[in-house]
Short mmCIF file of C-alpha atoms (C1' of nucleotides) in Angstrom, two decimals:
data_model
loop_
_atom_site.label_atom_id
_atom_site.label_comp_id
_atom_site.label_asym_id
_atom_site.label_seq_id
_atom_site.Cartn_x
_atom_site.Cartn_y
_atom_site.Cartn_z
CA MET A 1 -33.99 45.02 -22.28
CA THR A 2 -31.43 42.21 -22.07
CA VAL A 3 -28.71 42.88 -19.54
CA THR A 4 -25.43 41.54 -20.85
CA GLY A 5 -22.71 43.24 -18.89
CA ASP A 6 -19.18 41.88 -18.65
CA TRP A 7 -19.61 41.40 -14.93
CA ILE A 8 -21.30 38.20 -15.93
CA ASP A 9 -17.86 36.73 -16.47
CA ARG A 10 -16.93 37.52 -12.90
CA LEU A 11 -20.03 35.67 -11.77
CA ALA A 12 -19.03 32.68 -13.86
CA GLU A 13 -15.71 32.54 -12.05
CA ALA A 14 -17.47 32.07 -8.74
CA LYS A 15 -19.37 29.13 -10.12
CA GLY A 16 -16.65 26.70 -9.12
CA THR A 17 -16.91 27.49 -5.44
CA LEU A 18 -20.66 27.32 -5.61
CA ALA A 19 -21.19 23.96 -7.24
CA ARG A 20 -18.75 22.23 -4.92
CA SER A 21 -20.98 19.88 -2.96
CA SER A 22 -20.89 16.15 -2.73
CA THR A 23 -20.91 14.04 0.37
CA ALA A 24 -18.04 11.95 -0.90
CA GLU A 25 -15.90 15.01 -1.55
CA ARG A 26 -16.67 16.55 1.79
CA VAL A 27 -15.78 13.30 3.51
CA ALA A 28 -12.57 13.20 1.50
CA ASP A 29 -11.78 16.72 2.67
CA VAL A 30 -12.23 15.74 6.28
CA LEU A 31 -10.09 12.64 5.92
CA ARG A 32 -7.43 14.53 4.00
CA GLY A 33 -7.17 17.04 6.81
CA HIS A 34 -6.86 14.36 9.44
CA ILE A 35 -4.23 12.48 7.49
CA MET A 36 -2.10 15.50 6.74
CA GLU A 37 -2.21 16.75 10.30
CA GLY A 38 -0.98 13.39 11.46
CA ALA A 39 -4.11 12.39 13.36
CA MET A 40 -3.95 9.06 11.54
CA ALA A 41 -0.51 7.54 11.55
CA PRO A 42 0.99 6.33 8.28
CA GLY A 43 0.21 2.66 7.85
CA ALA A 44 -2.98 2.79 9.88
CA ARG A 45 -5.91 0.90 8.49
CA LEU A 46 -9.17 2.72 7.82
CA SER A 47 -12.12 0.52 8.57
CA GLU A 48 -15.09 1.15 6.35
CA GLU A 49 -17.61 0.38 9.03
CA ALA A 50 -15.97 2.35 11.83
CA ILE A 51 -15.31 5.48 9.80
CA GLY A 52 -18.63 5.26 8.04
CA ALA A 53 -20.41 5.16 11.38
CA ALA A 54 -18.26 7.92 12.84
CA LEU A 55 -18.96 10.26 9.95
CA GLY A 56 -22.52 9.17 9.41
CA VAL A 57 -22.16 8.17 5.80
CA SER A 58 -22.86 4.89 4.11
CA ARG A 59 -20.14 2.47 3.10
CA ASN A 60 -20.72 3.16 -0.58
CA THR A 61 -20.19 6.87 -0.21
CA LEU A 62 -17.18 6.33 1.99
CA ARG A 63 -15.66 4.09 -0.63
CA GLU A 64 -15.93 6.89 -3.15
CA SER A 65 -13.97 9.11 -0.78
CA PHE A 66 -11.35 6.42 -0.36
CA ARG A 67 -10.90 6.22 -4.11
CA LEU A 68 -10.43 9.96 -4.33
CA LEU A 69 -7.72 9.95 -1.68
CA GLY A 70 -6.19 6.86 -3.16
CA HIS A 71 -5.65 8.70 -6.41
CA GLU A 72 -3.89 11.41 -4.46
CA ARG A 73 -1.61 8.73 -3.02
CA LEU A 74 -2.59 9.61 0.51
CA LEU A 75 -4.27 6.23 0.92
CA VAL A 76 -3.27 2.93 -0.53
CA HIS A 77 -5.95 0.45 -1.38
CA GLU A 78 -5.12 -3.22 -1.12
CA PHE A 79 -7.67 -5.49 -2.67
CA HIS A 80 -9.77 -7.37 -0.14
CA ARG A 81 -7.59 -6.06 2.64
CA GLY A 82 -8.69 -2.48 3.08
CA VAL A 83 -7.31 1.01 2.75
CA PHE A 84 -4.35 2.25 4.70
CA VAL A 85 -2.77 5.62 5.26
CA ALA A 86 0.15 5.72 2.85
CA ARG A 87 3.55 5.01 4.34
CA PRO A 88 6.04 6.60 1.97
CA GLY A 89 9.51 5.13 1.83
CA VAL A 90 12.91 6.31 0.72
CA GLU A 91 12.19 5.52 -2.91
CA ASP A 92 9.08 7.69 -2.70
CA VAL A 93 11.11 10.60 -1.36
CA ILE A 94 13.56 10.24 -4.21
CA ASP A 95 10.78 10.07 -6.75
CA LEU A 96 8.92 13.02 -5.30
CA TYR A 97 12.04 15.11 -5.62
CA ARG A 98 12.53 13.94 -9.19
CA VAL A 99 9.12 15.28 -10.10
CA ARG A 100 9.61 18.45 -8.10
CA ARG A 101 12.87 19.13 -9.89
CA ALA A 102 11.22 18.68 -13.27
CA LEU A 103 8.25 20.90 -12.50
CA GLU A 104 9.67 23.60 -10.29
CA LEU A 105 12.91 24.13 -12.18
CA SER A 106 11.26 24.30 -15.58
CA ALA A 107 8.64 26.69 -14.22
CA LEU A 108 11.38 28.88 -12.82
CA ARG A 109 13.52 28.74 -15.95
CA GLY A 110 10.61 29.93 -18.07
CA ALA A 111 9.58 32.64 -15.64
CA GLU A 112 10.47 35.64 -17.79
CA ARG A 113 6.97 35.46 -19.18
CA ALA A 114 5.32 34.96 -15.80
CA PRO A 115 2.76 37.61 -14.85
CA VAL A 116 3.48 39.86 -11.90
CA GLU A 117 0.69 38.40 -9.79
CA ALA A 118 2.24 34.94 -10.06
CA VAL A 119 5.62 36.27 -8.95
CA GLU A 120 3.95 38.09 -6.10
CA ARG A 121 2.33 34.90 -4.92
CA VAL A 122 5.86 33.61 -4.39
CA GLY A 123 6.70 36.72 -2.40
CA ALA A 124 3.57 36.36 -0.31
CA ALA A 125 4.50 32.80 0.56
CA VAL A 126 7.97 33.94 1.62
CA ARG A 127 6.51 36.55 3.94
CA GLU A 128 3.95 34.06 5.26
CA GLY A 129 6.78 31.75 6.27
CA GLU A 130 8.78 34.48 7.95
CA GLU A 131 5.82 35.56 10.00
CA ALA A 132 5.06 32.00 11.04
CA LEU A 133 8.67 31.62 12.12
CA ARG A 134 8.38 34.76 14.22
CA ARG A 135 5.41 33.17 15.97
CA SER A 136 7.31 29.88 16.33
CA ASP A 137 4.40 28.31 14.51
CA TRP A 138 6.16 25.30 13.05
CA TRP A 139 3.14 23.90 11.36
CA GLY A 140 2.60 27.29 9.77
CA VAL A 141 6.20 27.37 8.59
CA GLY A 142 5.67 24.04 6.87
CA THR A 143 2.45 25.22 5.29
CA ALA A 144 4.08 28.41 4.06
CA ASN A 145 6.91 26.39 2.60
CA MET A 146 4.39 24.32 0.70
CA HIS A 147 2.75 27.51 -0.54
CA PHE A 148 6.14 28.75 -1.68
CA HIS A 149 6.81 25.73 -3.82
CA GLN A 150 3.24 25.68 -5.04
CA ALA A 151 3.71 29.26 -6.17
CA ILE A 152 7.00 28.44 -7.88
CA ALA A 153 5.41 25.62 -9.84
CA GLY A 154 2.47 27.88 -10.58
CA LEU A 155 4.58 30.46 -12.40
CA GLY A 156 3.80 28.78 -15.69
CA GLY A 157 0.08 29.17 -15.14
CA SER A 158 -0.72 25.53 -15.81
CA PRO A 159 -3.76 24.13 -14.02
CA ARG A 160 -2.50 20.59 -14.46
CA ILE A 161 0.89 21.36 -12.96
CA ASP A 162 -0.85 23.12 -10.11
CA GLU A 163 -2.86 20.03 -9.33
CA ILE A 164 0.07 17.66 -9.64
CA MET A 165 2.02 19.91 -7.33
CA ARG A 166 -0.77 19.99 -4.80
CA GLN A 167 -0.75 16.23 -4.63
CA LEU A 168 3.02 16.03 -4.44
CA LEU A 169 3.18 18.41 -1.53
CA ALA A 170 0.39 16.66 0.34
CA GLU A 171 2.28 13.43 -0.05
CA LEU A 172 5.44 15.11 1.08
CA ARG A 173 3.77 16.28 4.22
CA LEU A 174 3.09 12.61 4.94
CA VAL A 175 6.80 11.99 4.53
CA PHE A 176 7.52 14.54 7.21
CA HIS A 177 5.28 12.61 9.56
CA VAL A 178 7.20 9.44 8.96
CA MET A 179 10.40 11.26 9.78
CA ALA A 180 11.69 11.44 13.29
CA ALA A 181 11.88 15.17 14.08
CA PRO A 182 9.94 17.18 11.53
CA ARG A 183 9.53 20.02 13.97
CA ASP A 184 12.10 22.49 12.71
CA PHE A 185 12.91 20.87 9.42
CA HIS A 186 11.58 23.72 7.34
CA ALA A 187 12.96 26.71 9.20
CA PRO A 188 16.50 26.78 7.70
CA TYR A 189 15.04 26.99 4.22
CA LEU A 190 13.26 30.27 4.75
CA GLU A 191 16.25 32.36 3.75
CA HIS A 192 16.75 30.26 0.66
CA ASN A 193 13.16 30.96 -0.23
CA ARG A 194 13.68 34.68 0.13
CA ALA A 195 16.86 34.61 -1.93
CA ILE A 196 15.11 32.68 -4.69
CA TYR A 197 12.20 35.07 -4.66
CA GLU A 198 14.41 38.14 -4.90
CA LEU A 199 16.42 36.69 -7.76
CA LEU A 200 13.17 35.90 -9.50
CA ARG A 201 11.71 39.33 -8.87
CA ASP A 202 14.87 41.06 -10.07
CA GLY A 203 14.73 39.32 -13.43
CA ALA A 204 17.29 36.56 -12.87
CA PRO A 205 15.15 33.45 -13.10
CA ASP A 206 18.01 31.21 -14.19
CA ALA A 207 20.06 32.12 -11.17
CA ALA A 208 16.99 31.48 -9.04
CA ALA A 209 16.61 28.08 -10.65
CA ASP A 210 20.21 27.19 -9.92
CA ARG A 211 19.72 28.17 -6.34
CA LEU A 212 16.55 26.12 -6.11
CA ALA A 213 18.33 23.13 -7.62
CA GLU A 214 20.92 23.16 -4.84
CA TYR A 215 18.15 23.62 -2.34
CA LEU A 216 16.28 20.58 -3.58
CA ASP A 217 19.41 18.46 -3.56
CA VAL A 218 20.16 19.34 0.02
CA ALA A 219 16.60 18.83 1.21
CA GLU A 220 16.36 15.48 -0.53
CA ARG A 221 19.59 14.25 0.96
CA GLN A 222 18.47 15.34 4.39
CA LEU A 223 15.23 13.42 4.06
CA VAL A 224 16.93 10.35 2.65
CA ASP A 225 19.40 10.37 5.52
CA ALA A 226 16.61 10.66 8.04
CA PHE A 227 14.94 7.65 6.47
CA GLY A 228 18.15 5.69 6.39
CA ARG A 229 18.55 6.22 10.11
CA LEU A 230 15.24 4.66 10.99
CA ASP A 231 15.34 2.02 8.26
CA GLY A 232 15.37 -1.55 9.41
CA SER A 233 13.30 -0.86 12.47
CA SER A 234 9.99 -0.53 10.69
CA ALA A 235 10.68 -0.75 6.91
CA PRO A 236 8.54 2.25 6.02
CA GLY A 237 8.11 1.75 2.28
CA GLY A 238 7.31 -0.64 -0.49
CA GLU A 239 5.46 -3.90 -0.18
CA PRO A 240 6.07 -5.88 2.95
CA GLU A 241 7.20 -9.39 2.22
CA MET B 1 16.59 -26.78 0.95
CA THR B 2 15.06 -23.40 0.33
CA VAL B 3 14.96 -22.38 -3.31
CA THR B 4 15.82 -18.70 -3.55
CA GLY B 5 16.62 -17.98 -7.19
CA ASP B 6 16.61 -14.48 -8.60
CA TRP B 7 13.67 -15.41 -10.81
CA ILE B 8 11.63 -14.71 -7.73
CA ASP B 9 12.01 -11.03 -8.48
CA ARG B 10 10.58 -11.56 -11.91
CA LEU B 11 7.62 -13.28 -10.31
CA ALA B 12 7.18 -10.33 -8.00
CA GLU B 13 6.96 -8.03 -10.99
CA ALA B 14 4.06 -10.02 -12.36
CA LYS B 15 2.24 -9.62 -9.09
CA GLY B 16 0.83 -6.32 -10.15
CA THR B 17 -0.90 -7.74 -13.16
CA LEU B 18 -2.12 -10.68 -11.16
CA ALA B 19 -3.59 -8.90 -8.19
CA ARG B 20 -5.34 -6.47 -10.47
CA SER B 21 -8.87 -7.68 -10.15
CA SER B 22 -11.69 -5.44 -9.28
CA THR B 23 -14.87 -5.12 -11.19
CA ALA B 24 -14.63 -1.36 -11.09
CA GLU B 25 -11.13 -1.38 -12.55
CA ARG B 26 -12.01 -3.84 -15.27
CA VAL B 27 -15.02 -1.75 -16.20
CA ALA B 28 -12.78 1.31 -16.25
CA ASP B 29 -10.42 -0.51 -18.59
CA VAL B 30 -13.23 -1.31 -20.98
CA LEU B 31 -14.54 2.25 -20.93
CA ARG B 32 -11.07 3.70 -21.32
CA GLY B 33 -10.54 1.61 -24.42
CA HIS B 34 -13.83 2.66 -25.94
CA ILE B 35 -13.20 6.31 -25.22
CA MET B 36 -9.68 6.36 -26.58
CA GLU B 37 -10.66 4.52 -29.75
CA GLY B 38 -13.32 7.09 -30.36
CA ALA B 39 -16.29 4.78 -29.92
CA MET B 40 -17.78 7.37 -27.62
CA ALA B 41 -17.61 10.87 -28.98
CA PRO B 42 -16.24 13.66 -26.81
CA GLY B 43 -19.09 15.34 -25.01
CA ALA B 44 -21.31 12.27 -24.99
CA ARG B 45 -23.14 11.54 -21.80
CA LEU B 46 -22.67 8.20 -20.09
CA SER B 47 -25.92 7.05 -18.56
CA GLU B 48 -25.43 5.06 -15.40
CA GLU B 49 -28.42 2.86 -16.01
CA ALA B 50 -27.73 2.15 -19.67
CA ILE B 51 -24.03 1.38 -19.28
CA GLY B 52 -24.59 -0.50 -16.07
CA ALA B 53 -27.09 -2.75 -17.79
CA ALA B 54 -24.90 -3.16 -20.87
CA LEU B 55 -21.89 -4.23 -18.84
CA GLY B 56 -23.82 -6.13 -16.25
CA VAL B 57 -22.57 -4.25 -13.23
CA SER B 58 -24.47 -2.39 -10.59
CA ARG B 59 -24.71 1.36 -10.49
CA ASN B 60 -22.53 1.61 -7.42
CA THR B 61 -19.68 -0.26 -9.05
CA LEU B 62 -20.06 1.70 -12.24
CA ARG B 63 -19.79 4.91 -10.30
CA GLU B 64 -16.44 3.79 -8.93
CA SER B 65 -15.25 3.30 -12.48
CA PHE B 66 -16.46 6.75 -13.42
CA ARG B 67 -14.44 8.24 -10.58
CA LEU B 68 -11.32 6.46 -11.77
CA LEU B 69 -11.67 7.78 -15.29
CA GLY B 70 -12.64 11.18 -14.00
CA HIS B 71 -9.32 11.43 -12.21
CA GLU B 72 -7.62 10.60 -15.50
CA ARG B 73 -9.51 13.49 -17.06
CA LEU B 74 -11.09 11.25 -19.64
CA LEU B 75 -14.51 11.82 -18.12
CA VAL B 76 -15.87 14.94 -16.53
CA HIS B 77 -18.35 14.60 -13.73
CA GLU B 78 -20.96 17.29 -13.33
CA PHE B 79 -22.86 17.18 -10.10
CA HIS B 80 -26.41 15.96 -10.48
CA ARG B 81 -26.03 16.03 -14.25
CA GLY B 82 -23.96 12.98 -15.03
CA VAL B 83 -20.60 12.06 -16.50
CA PHE B 84 -19.52 13.03 -19.99
CA VAL B 85 -16.66 12.09 -22.22
CA ALA B 86 -14.18 14.93 -21.84
CA ARG B 87 -14.17 17.48 -24.62
CA PRO B 88 -10.74 19.09 -24.52
CA GLY B 89 -10.44 22.63 -25.80
CA VAL B 90 -7.62 24.85 -26.99
CA GLU B 91 -6.61 25.78 -23.49
CA ASP B 92 -6.29 22.10 -22.67
CA VAL B 93 -4.00 21.54 -25.62
CA ILE B 94 -1.81 24.42 -24.52
CA ASP B 95 -1.71 23.14 -20.98
CA LEU B 96 -0.97 19.58 -22.02
CA TYR B 97 2.01 20.80 -23.98
CA ARG B 98 3.19 22.87 -21.04
CA VAL B 99 3.35 19.77 -18.90
CA ARG B 100 4.91 17.71 -21.68
CA ARG B 101 7.63 20.30 -22.14
CA ALA B 102 8.41 20.28 -18.43
CA LEU B 103 8.53 16.51 -18.13
CA GLU B 104 9.98 15.36 -21.43
CA LEU B 105 12.63 18.03 -21.74
CA SER B 106 13.90 17.67 -18.22
CA ALA B 107 13.97 13.89 -18.61
CA LEU B 108 15.96 14.29 -21.79
CA ARG B 109 18.34 16.87 -20.36
CA GLY B 110 19.21 14.57 -17.48
CA ALA B 111 19.58 11.52 -19.68
CA GLU B 112 23.33 11.05 -19.29
CA ARG B 113 22.56 8.90 -16.28
CA ALA B 114 19.77 6.99 -17.98
CA PRO B 115 20.26 3.22 -18.16
CA VAL B 116 20.72 1.60 -21.55
CA GLU B 117 17.43 -0.27 -21.37
CA ALA B 118 15.56 3.01 -20.97
CA VAL B 119 17.28 4.49 -24.01
CA GLU B 120 16.52 1.35 -25.94
CA ARG B 121 12.85 1.65 -25.14
CA VAL B 122 12.97 4.92 -27.03
CA GLY B 123 14.60 3.17 -29.96
CA ALA B 124 12.02 0.41 -29.89
CA ALA B 125 9.23 2.96 -30.07
CA VAL B 126 10.89 4.61 -33.05
CA ARG B 127 11.08 1.31 -34.91
CA GLU B 128 7.52 0.45 -33.91
CA GLY B 129 6.33 3.66 -35.53
CA GLU B 130 8.30 3.11 -38.70
CA GLU B 131 6.88 -0.36 -39.11
CA ALA B 132 3.34 0.85 -38.53
CA LEU B 133 3.89 3.51 -41.18
CA ARG B 134 5.05 0.85 -43.62
CA ARG B 135 1.78 -0.98 -43.02
CA SER B 136 -0.17 2.29 -43.36
CA ASP B 137 -1.51 1.52 -39.91
CA TRP B 138 -2.34 5.04 -38.80
CA TRP B 139 -3.69 4.06 -35.45
CA GLY B 140 -0.50 2.11 -34.89
CA VAL B 141 1.57 5.14 -35.83
CA GLY B 142 -0.24 7.17 -33.23
CA THR B 143 0.22 4.49 -30.61
CA ALA B 144 3.92 4.20 -31.39
CA ASN B 145 4.25 7.94 -31.11
CA MET B 146 2.70 7.79 -27.68
CA HIS B 147 5.13 5.04 -26.74
CA PHE B 148 7.97 7.21 -27.95
CA HIS B 149 7.09 10.10 -25.71
CA GLN B 150 6.31 7.78 -22.85
CA ALA B 151 9.79 6.35 -23.23
CA ILE B 152 11.34 9.81 -23.34
CA ALA B 153 9.63 10.83 -20.14
CA GLY B 154 10.56 7.47 -18.65
CA LEU B 155 14.29 8.09 -19.03
CA GLY B 156 14.45 9.42 -15.50
CA GLY B 157 12.99 6.21 -14.11
CA SER B 158 10.28 7.93 -12.12
CA PRO B 159 7.09 5.94 -11.54
CA ARG B 160 5.13 9.10 -10.84
CA ILE B 161 6.25 10.78 -14.03
CA ASP B 162 5.42 7.62 -15.91
CA GLU B 163 1.88 7.67 -14.61
CA ILE B 164 1.39 11.38 -15.21
CA MET B 165 2.63 10.89 -18.74
CA ARG B 166 0.28 7.99 -19.35
CA GLN B 167 -2.65 10.17 -18.41
CA LEU B 168 -1.44 13.09 -20.46
CA LEU B 169 -1.10 11.00 -23.56
CA ALA B 170 -4.48 9.38 -23.09
CA GLU B 171 -6.00 12.81 -22.86
CA LEU B 172 -4.07 13.90 -25.90
CA ARG B 173 -5.50 11.05 -27.88
CA LEU B 174 -8.90 12.49 -27.04
CA VAL B 175 -7.71 15.77 -28.50
CA PHE B 176 -6.89 14.06 -31.74
CA HIS B 177 -10.46 12.82 -31.92
CA VAL B 178 -11.82 16.31 -31.56
CA MET B 179 -9.62 17.41 -34.42
CA ALA B 180 -10.82 17.24 -37.97
CA ALA B 181 -8.33 14.97 -39.76
CA PRO B 182 -6.20 13.11 -37.27
CA ARG B 183 -5.44 10.43 -39.82
CA ASP B 184 -1.93 11.33 -40.86
CA PHE B 185 -1.14 13.81 -38.15
CA HIS B 186 1.57 11.70 -36.60
CA ALA B 187 3.40 10.49 -39.68
CA PRO B 188 5.61 13.54 -40.33
CA TYR B 189 7.02 13.29 -36.84
CA LEU B 190 8.54 9.88 -37.28
CA GLU B 191 11.80 11.20 -38.66
CA HIS B 192 12.03 13.70 -35.83
CA ASN B 193 11.62 10.82 -33.43
CA ARG B 194 14.45 8.95 -35.07
CA ALA B 195 16.72 11.98 -35.05
CA ILE B 196 16.04 12.57 -31.38
CA TYR B 197 16.68 8.94 -30.57
CA GLU B 198 20.00 8.90 -32.41
CA LEU B 199 21.18 12.08 -30.74
CA LEU B 200 20.25 10.58 -27.42
CA ARG B 201 21.94 7.28 -28.15
CA ASP B 202 25.11 9.01 -29.32
CA GLY B 203 25.48 10.88 -26.08
CA ALA B 204 24.11 14.28 -27.06
CA PRO B 205 21.03 14.54 -24.87
CA ASP B 206 21.01 18.33 -24.82
CA ALA B 207 20.91 18.50 -28.60
CA ALA B 208 18.13 15.93 -28.51
CA ALA B 209 16.25 18.10 -26.04
CA ASP B 210 16.60 21.15 -28.27
CA ARG B 211 15.26 19.16 -31.17
CA LEU B 212 12.35 17.91 -29.10
CA ALA B 213 11.57 21.45 -27.98
CA GLU B 214 11.15 22.58 -31.57
CA TYR B 215 9.09 19.49 -32.24
CA LEU B 216 6.73 20.24 -29.38
CA ASP B 217 6.33 23.86 -30.45
CA VAL B 218 5.40 22.86 -33.97
CA ALA B 219 3.01 20.14 -32.91
CA GLU B 220 1.30 22.40 -30.42
CA ARG B 221 0.85 25.16 -32.99
CA GLN B 222 -0.57 22.69 -35.45
CA LEU B 223 -3.11 21.47 -32.93
CA VAL B 224 -4.04 24.95 -31.82
CA ASP B 225 -4.56 25.98 -35.43
CA ALA B 226 -6.75 22.98 -36.06
CA PHE B 227 -8.85 23.95 -33.07
CA GLY B 228 -9.05 27.54 -34.15
CA ARG B 229 -10.43 26.44 -37.50
CA LEU B 230 -13.36 24.57 -36.04
CA ASP B 231 -13.93 27.00 -33.22
CA GLY B 232 -17.28 28.74 -33.24
CA SER B 233 -19.05 25.87 -34.91
CA SER B 234 -19.20 23.66 -31.85
CA ALA B 235 -17.17 25.44 -29.14
CA PRO B 236 -15.21 22.36 -28.10
CA GLY B 237 -13.80 23.58 -24.83
CA GLY B 238 -14.70 25.10 -21.55
CA GLU B 239 -18.09 25.24 -20.02
CA PRO B 240 -21.07 25.56 -22.32
CA GLU B 241 -23.21 28.55 -21.52
"C1'" DT C 1 -43.11 37.03 -29.48
"C1'" DA C 2 -40.51 36.22 -25.70
"C1'" DT C 3 -40.14 35.34 -20.96
"C1'" DT C 4 -41.74 33.38 -16.68
"C1'" DG C 5 -43.64 29.78 -13.76
"C1'" DA C 6 -45.30 25.41 -12.61
"C1'" DA C 7 -46.15 20.36 -13.15
"C1'" DG C 8 -44.13 15.93 -14.67
"C1'" DG C 9 -40.78 12.65 -15.77
"C1'" DA C 10 -36.07 11.19 -15.88
"C1'" DT C 11 -31.45 10.89 -13.84
"C1'" DT C 12 -28.33 11.27 -10.32
"C1'" DG C 13 -27.01 11.19 -5.06
"C1'" DT C 14 -27.16 8.44 -1.09
"C1'" DT C 15 -28.58 4.99 1.96
"C1'" DC C 16 -29.67 0.39 3.43
"C1'" DA C 17 -29.61 -4.53 3.64
"C1'" DA C 18 -28.01 -8.66 1.96
"C1'" DC C 19 -24.83 -12.12 0.25
"C1'" DA C 20 -20.36 -13.74 -1.90
"C1'" DA C 21 -15.37 -13.71 -1.76
"C1'" DT C 22 -11.36 -13.15 0.70
"C1'" DT C 23 -8.52 -12.39 4.51
"C1'" DA C 24 -7.23 -12.51 9.47
"C1'" DC C 25 -7.24 -14.95 13.62
"C1'" DC C 26 -7.43 -18.69 16.64
"C1'" DT C 27 -7.29 -23.35 17.99
"C1'" DC C 28 -5.73 -27.86 17.56
"C1'" DG C 29 -2.50 -31.42 16.69
"C1'" DA C 30 2.04 -33.28 15.57
"C1'" DT D 1 7.76 -24.43 16.44
"C1'" DC D 2 5.28 -25.32 12.63
"C1'" DG D 3 1.37 -26.44 9.73
"C1'" DA D 4 -3.69 -27.49 8.94
"C1'" DG D 5 -8.22 -26.39 9.44
"C1'" DG D 6 -12.23 -23.84 10.87
"C1'" DT D 7 -14.48 -19.62 12.40
"C1'" DA D 8 -15.10 -14.75 12.59
"C1'" DA D 9 -14.46 -10.33 10.57
"C1'" DT D 10 -13.88 -7.40 6.61
"C1'" DT D 11 -14.21 -6.18 2.06
"C1'" DG D 12 -16.50 -6.62 -2.82
"C1'" DT D 13 -20.71 -6.28 -5.17
"C1'" DT D 14 -25.43 -6.25 -5.91
"C1'" DG D 15 -30.26 -4.66 -5.89
"C1'" DA D 16 -33.81 -1.85 -4.35
"C1'" DA D 17 -35.47 2.20 -2.39
"C1'" DC D 18 -36.05 7.12 -1.62
"C1'" DA D 19 -34.56 12.09 -1.80
"C1'" DA D 20 -32.61 15.79 -4.49
"C1'" DT D 21 -31.87 17.82 -8.66
"C1'" DC D 22 -32.22 18.67 -13.48
"C1'" DC D 23 -34.56 18.76 -18.04
"C1'" DT D 24 -38.73 19.05 -20.71
"C1'" DT D 25 -43.11 20.47 -21.65
"C1'" DC D 26 -46.74 23.45 -21.61
"C1'" DA D 27 -49.56 26.99 -20.33
"C1'" DA D 28 -49.94 31.82 -18.73
"C1'" DT D 29 -48.66 36.50 -18.85
"C1'" DA D 30 -46.80 40.83 -20.23
#
DNA sequence: TATTGAAGGATTGTTCAACAATTACCTCGA
DNA sequence: TCGAGGTAATTGTTGAACAATCCTTCAATA
């Protein structure tokens, strides 16, 4: 007899994690990790030959990885010059916050229709951050903060917005590396996160959005100021001339 | 004496178009054009050997082009199976409109601070569409409509939003190809465009945003209905099983 | 009849080696 | 100090080769 249970759908969901295999993508994963953890400084040049030899992949495959990361704006590719770790500047910070405002606020404002699981992902991120703070795990606090905003943007349930947001936050983590003292930058925002989550959970998404709007303004200004302080010494953004 | 006119900035702007030379990117441009004009039907497979021979580029270079277009969601890359022209489904239409709502409405709502040139780009797109309609140039009407929404999203002056929007609209044009009769789909929206532009120009951006919100709802429903009608015959979206 | 299993061919994934095009560096000379 | 020129190093692109995987076909079996 033909077995056609509905559990077959659950199998189909796992397909994505199964089919994920490609040397170029795995290499991109490795590089992405190194870049975001700061192992490669912003502005550093990535030699095809050196990295290809180090990772044991051919130049062609490595180039595919570079293209992937270039599209995520973690690497910039200059023709005939090579690929470099992106070095975001003040105008990038401003632009990143423009996009964040558009995506996060509109997701929050339309959150009456958000499913409970999506709201709970926000709560989980809040708790994740508080626990990391208790452990004085600053990197973990930053990661949790990213998860928080990812969850906010994910309230609308849009795969495309999720992906855009992932890229934005990865790029933003680069910004933190350019900054002087990113150590405890995130910590003060934890209580804001909790307040926003509770407003959201208690059915006041508009109030939550207003609160988040302030939040974003303050954070942006803080980053812009930090950039302004070190501007002139190394001209972090834009094309050098 | 050193000549330092301000025209040097205008030269710098042209740098982007000048430095743009890479076989992979040029190939991607060609393919993008063919896909968006419907020369290659959604779902069609792109053979590396055939296309490589036709365009006179090597497989490695062609693969780079495929990756570029894959990131724009015009092609989907299935491991060990090849690349296919994307075949958007209903859920893609819904998601595309989610992102459009977030980006276009928030750009419009914050348009008090938009520079005059940006607003005028919206007006130019409106007139472009009206002229195309007069010539019964349906493809031109569609293009002008894309320019209109691109200009709306561009009111905030964000390069990242501009790029996201470009991709979204390219993907949406693919959707129109999947539809049955895309011929005069855009025409009825021209007067909406004009109304929105005039509200915006006359300093009522919030009213313009409300109008655009309706607009998007109607257009989305129309597309979803069109998909529902042809659903079952060829199952345009998702993974085939 | 319908399903399974095993060749066989075709296509993609990846590597390697080579050469062309361009940039970076270094030296030389004024 | 500045510019010109030449050399070395790096990237851009190609072509061929082989491994891995998928699709098709066809026969075998229940």
